Coordinates of C-alpha atoms in Angstrom, one line a residue:
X14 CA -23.6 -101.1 -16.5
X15 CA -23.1 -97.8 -15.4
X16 CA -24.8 -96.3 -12.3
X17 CA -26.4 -93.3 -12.6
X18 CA -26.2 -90.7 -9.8
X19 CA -29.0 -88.6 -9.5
X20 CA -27.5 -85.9 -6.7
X21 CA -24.5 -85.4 -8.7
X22 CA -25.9 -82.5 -9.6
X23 CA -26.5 -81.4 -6.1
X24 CA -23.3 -82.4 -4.6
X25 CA -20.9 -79.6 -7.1
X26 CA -23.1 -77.2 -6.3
X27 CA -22.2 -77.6 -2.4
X28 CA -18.6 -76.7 -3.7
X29 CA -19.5 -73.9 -5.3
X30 CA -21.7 -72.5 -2.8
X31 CA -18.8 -73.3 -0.3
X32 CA -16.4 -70.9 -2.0
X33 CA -19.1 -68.5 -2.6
X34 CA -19.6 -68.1 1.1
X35 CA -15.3 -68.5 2.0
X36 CA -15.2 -65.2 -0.6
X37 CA -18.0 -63.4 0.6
X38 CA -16.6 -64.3 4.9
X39 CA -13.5 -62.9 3.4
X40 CA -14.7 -59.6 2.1
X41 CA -16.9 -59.3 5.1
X42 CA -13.6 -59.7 7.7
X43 CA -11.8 -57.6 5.6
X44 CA -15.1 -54.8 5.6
X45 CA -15.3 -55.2 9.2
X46 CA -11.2 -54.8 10.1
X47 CA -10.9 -51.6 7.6
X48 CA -14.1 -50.0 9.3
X49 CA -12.5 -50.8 12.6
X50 CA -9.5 -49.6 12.1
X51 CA -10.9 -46.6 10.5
X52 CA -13.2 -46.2 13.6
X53 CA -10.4 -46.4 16.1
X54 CA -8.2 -43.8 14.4
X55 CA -11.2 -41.7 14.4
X56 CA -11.4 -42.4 18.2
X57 CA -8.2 -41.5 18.8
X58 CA -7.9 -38.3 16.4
X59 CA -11.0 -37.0 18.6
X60 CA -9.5 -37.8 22.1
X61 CA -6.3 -36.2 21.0
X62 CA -8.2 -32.4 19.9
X63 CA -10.3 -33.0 22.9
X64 CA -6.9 -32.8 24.9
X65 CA -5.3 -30.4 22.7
X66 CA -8.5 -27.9 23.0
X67 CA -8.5 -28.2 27.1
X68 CA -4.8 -27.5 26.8
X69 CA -5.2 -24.4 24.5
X70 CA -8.4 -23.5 26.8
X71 CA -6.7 -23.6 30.0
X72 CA -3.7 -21.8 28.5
X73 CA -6.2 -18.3 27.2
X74 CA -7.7 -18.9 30.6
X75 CA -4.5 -18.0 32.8
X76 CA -3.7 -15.0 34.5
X77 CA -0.6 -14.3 32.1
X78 CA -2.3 -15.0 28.9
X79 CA -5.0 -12.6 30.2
X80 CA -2.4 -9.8 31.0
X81 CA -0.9 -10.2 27.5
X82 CA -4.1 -9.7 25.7
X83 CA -5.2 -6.7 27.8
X84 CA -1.3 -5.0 27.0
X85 CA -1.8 -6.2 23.2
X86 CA -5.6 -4.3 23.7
X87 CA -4.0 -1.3 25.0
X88 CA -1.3 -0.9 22.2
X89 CA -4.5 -1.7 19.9
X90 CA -6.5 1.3 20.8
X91 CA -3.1 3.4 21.4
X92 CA -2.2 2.9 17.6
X93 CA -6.1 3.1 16.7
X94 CA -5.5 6.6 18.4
X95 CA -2.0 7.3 16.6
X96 CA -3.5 6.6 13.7
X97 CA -6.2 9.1 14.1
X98 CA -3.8 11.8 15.0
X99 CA -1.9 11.2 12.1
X100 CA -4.5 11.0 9.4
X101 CA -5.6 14.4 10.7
X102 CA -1.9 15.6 10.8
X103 CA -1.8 14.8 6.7
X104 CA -5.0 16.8 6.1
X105 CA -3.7 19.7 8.5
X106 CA -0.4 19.4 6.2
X107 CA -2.4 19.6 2.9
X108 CA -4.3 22.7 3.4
X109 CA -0.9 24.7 4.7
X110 CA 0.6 23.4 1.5
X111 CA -2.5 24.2 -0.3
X112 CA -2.1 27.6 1.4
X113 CA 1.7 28.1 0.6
X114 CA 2.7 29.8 -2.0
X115 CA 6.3 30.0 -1.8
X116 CA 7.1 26.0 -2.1
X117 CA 9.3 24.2 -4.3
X118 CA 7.0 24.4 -7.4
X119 CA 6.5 27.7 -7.3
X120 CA 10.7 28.2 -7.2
X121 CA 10.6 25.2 -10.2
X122 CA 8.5 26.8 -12.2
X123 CA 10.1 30.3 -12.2
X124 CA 13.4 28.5 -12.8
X125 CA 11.7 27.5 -16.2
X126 CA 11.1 30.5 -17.1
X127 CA 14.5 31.7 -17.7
X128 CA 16.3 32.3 -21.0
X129 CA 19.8 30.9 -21.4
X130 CA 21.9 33.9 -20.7
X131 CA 19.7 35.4 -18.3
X132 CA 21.3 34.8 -14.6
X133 CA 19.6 35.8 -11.4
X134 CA 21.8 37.4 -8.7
X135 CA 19.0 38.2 -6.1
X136 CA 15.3 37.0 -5.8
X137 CA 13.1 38.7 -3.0
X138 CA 9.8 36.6 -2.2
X139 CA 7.5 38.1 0.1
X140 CA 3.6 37.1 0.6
X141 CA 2.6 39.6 -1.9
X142 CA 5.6 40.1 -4.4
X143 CA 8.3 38.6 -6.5
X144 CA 11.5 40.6 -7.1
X145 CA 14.2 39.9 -9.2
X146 CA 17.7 41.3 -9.8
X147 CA 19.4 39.8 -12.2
X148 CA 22.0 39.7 -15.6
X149 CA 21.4 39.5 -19.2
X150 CA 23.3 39.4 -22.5
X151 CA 20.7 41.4 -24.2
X152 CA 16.9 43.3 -24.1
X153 CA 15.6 40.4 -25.6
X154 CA 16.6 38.0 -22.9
X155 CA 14.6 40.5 -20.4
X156 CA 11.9 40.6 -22.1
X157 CA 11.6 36.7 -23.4
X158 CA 11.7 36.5 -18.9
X159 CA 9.1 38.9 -18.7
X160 CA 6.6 37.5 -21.3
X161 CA 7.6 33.8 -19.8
X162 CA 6.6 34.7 -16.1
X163 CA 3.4 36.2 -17.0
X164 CA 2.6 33.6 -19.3
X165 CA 3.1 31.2 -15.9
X166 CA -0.6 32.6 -14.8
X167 CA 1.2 32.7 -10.7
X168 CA 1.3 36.7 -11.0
X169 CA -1.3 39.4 -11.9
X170 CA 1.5 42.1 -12.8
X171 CA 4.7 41.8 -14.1
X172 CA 7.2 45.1 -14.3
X173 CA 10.6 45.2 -15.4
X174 CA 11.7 47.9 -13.2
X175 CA 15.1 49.2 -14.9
X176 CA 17.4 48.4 -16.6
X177 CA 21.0 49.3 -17.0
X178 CA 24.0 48.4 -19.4
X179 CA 27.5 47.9 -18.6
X180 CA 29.1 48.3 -22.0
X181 CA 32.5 47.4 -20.7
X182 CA 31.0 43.6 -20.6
X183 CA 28.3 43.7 -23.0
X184 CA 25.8 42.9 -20.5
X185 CA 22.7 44.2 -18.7
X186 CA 21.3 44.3 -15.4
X187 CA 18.0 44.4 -14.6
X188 CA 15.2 44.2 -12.0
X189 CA 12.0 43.0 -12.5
X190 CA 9.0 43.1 -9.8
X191 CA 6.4 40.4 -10.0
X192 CA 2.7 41.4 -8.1
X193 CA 1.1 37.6 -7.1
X194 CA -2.7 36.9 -8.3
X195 CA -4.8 37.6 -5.2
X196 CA -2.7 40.3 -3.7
X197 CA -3.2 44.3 -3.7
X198 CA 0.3 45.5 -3.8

């Protein structure tokens, strides 16, 4: 005959419960050596700033850090000033080149004006007036430069003077005087 345990069924489940609790000790001791760890880096991250900020404090708070910083304070407002100085030195520049006449454009845009064979040998620029003395293969030439310089809208008048031929060379010379817009003469 067979004997019949009746705690057998109690007695596997001690095993069971056994490992249960080695697994879950386990995890635990592993739980508590990562948040440890983790804790004590943390520790020593925070002591480390903490020495590095007393450092960096104690180094703003000496006598040559201090001189530095007033120096680099003193160029500061110096260029702050420079700066000043030189924005209104660019809007002092733009009126007088609002207010000059004679500049580079002005010269530009009478050299467009002229006809292939027309060559200048003298140009007289004064505040008030233009004149020209020049050389032309033909009337036509003068008078394309006339109609082209009054078309330019810079001049209120603008007279061709004389004109003379040297037949010898085929050529004329001429002189042409040019009143500005805005002036009297």
């Amino acid at each position: 005959m067979k004997d019949i345990n009746l705690f057998s069924h109690y007695i596997g489940n001690k095993k069971f419960y056994k490992k249960e609790f080695l697994y879950i000790g386990i995890i635990a001791a592993t739980m508590f050596i990562l948040l440890t760890t983790v804790t004590l880096t943390n520790i020593y991250k925070i002591k480390s700033l903490k020495n590095e900020i007393k450092m960096l404090e104690s180094y703003l708070e000496s006598e040559n850090t201090k001189e530095k910083l007033a120096e680099i304070e003193s160029k500061n407002n110096r260029f702050k000033i420079m700066k000043q100085y030189y924005n209104t030195l660019v809007d002092i520049n733009e009126e007088l080149k609002k207010q000059d006449i004679i500049n580079t454009d002005f010269l530009e845009k009478i050299a467009s004006t002229l006809p292939d064979d027309v060559y200048l040998n003298v140009m007289n620029i004064s505040l008030d007036n233009l004149q020209i003395q020049g050389i032309a293969n033909s009337r036509v030439s003068i008078a394309k430069l006339q109609h082209n310089l009054r078309e330019l809208g810079l001049f209120s008048k603008v007279v061709v003077i004389n004109i003379n031929e040297e037949k010898s060379q085929n050529r004329y010379i001429f002189s042409l005087k040019c009143i500005l817009k805005g002036s009297e003469g």
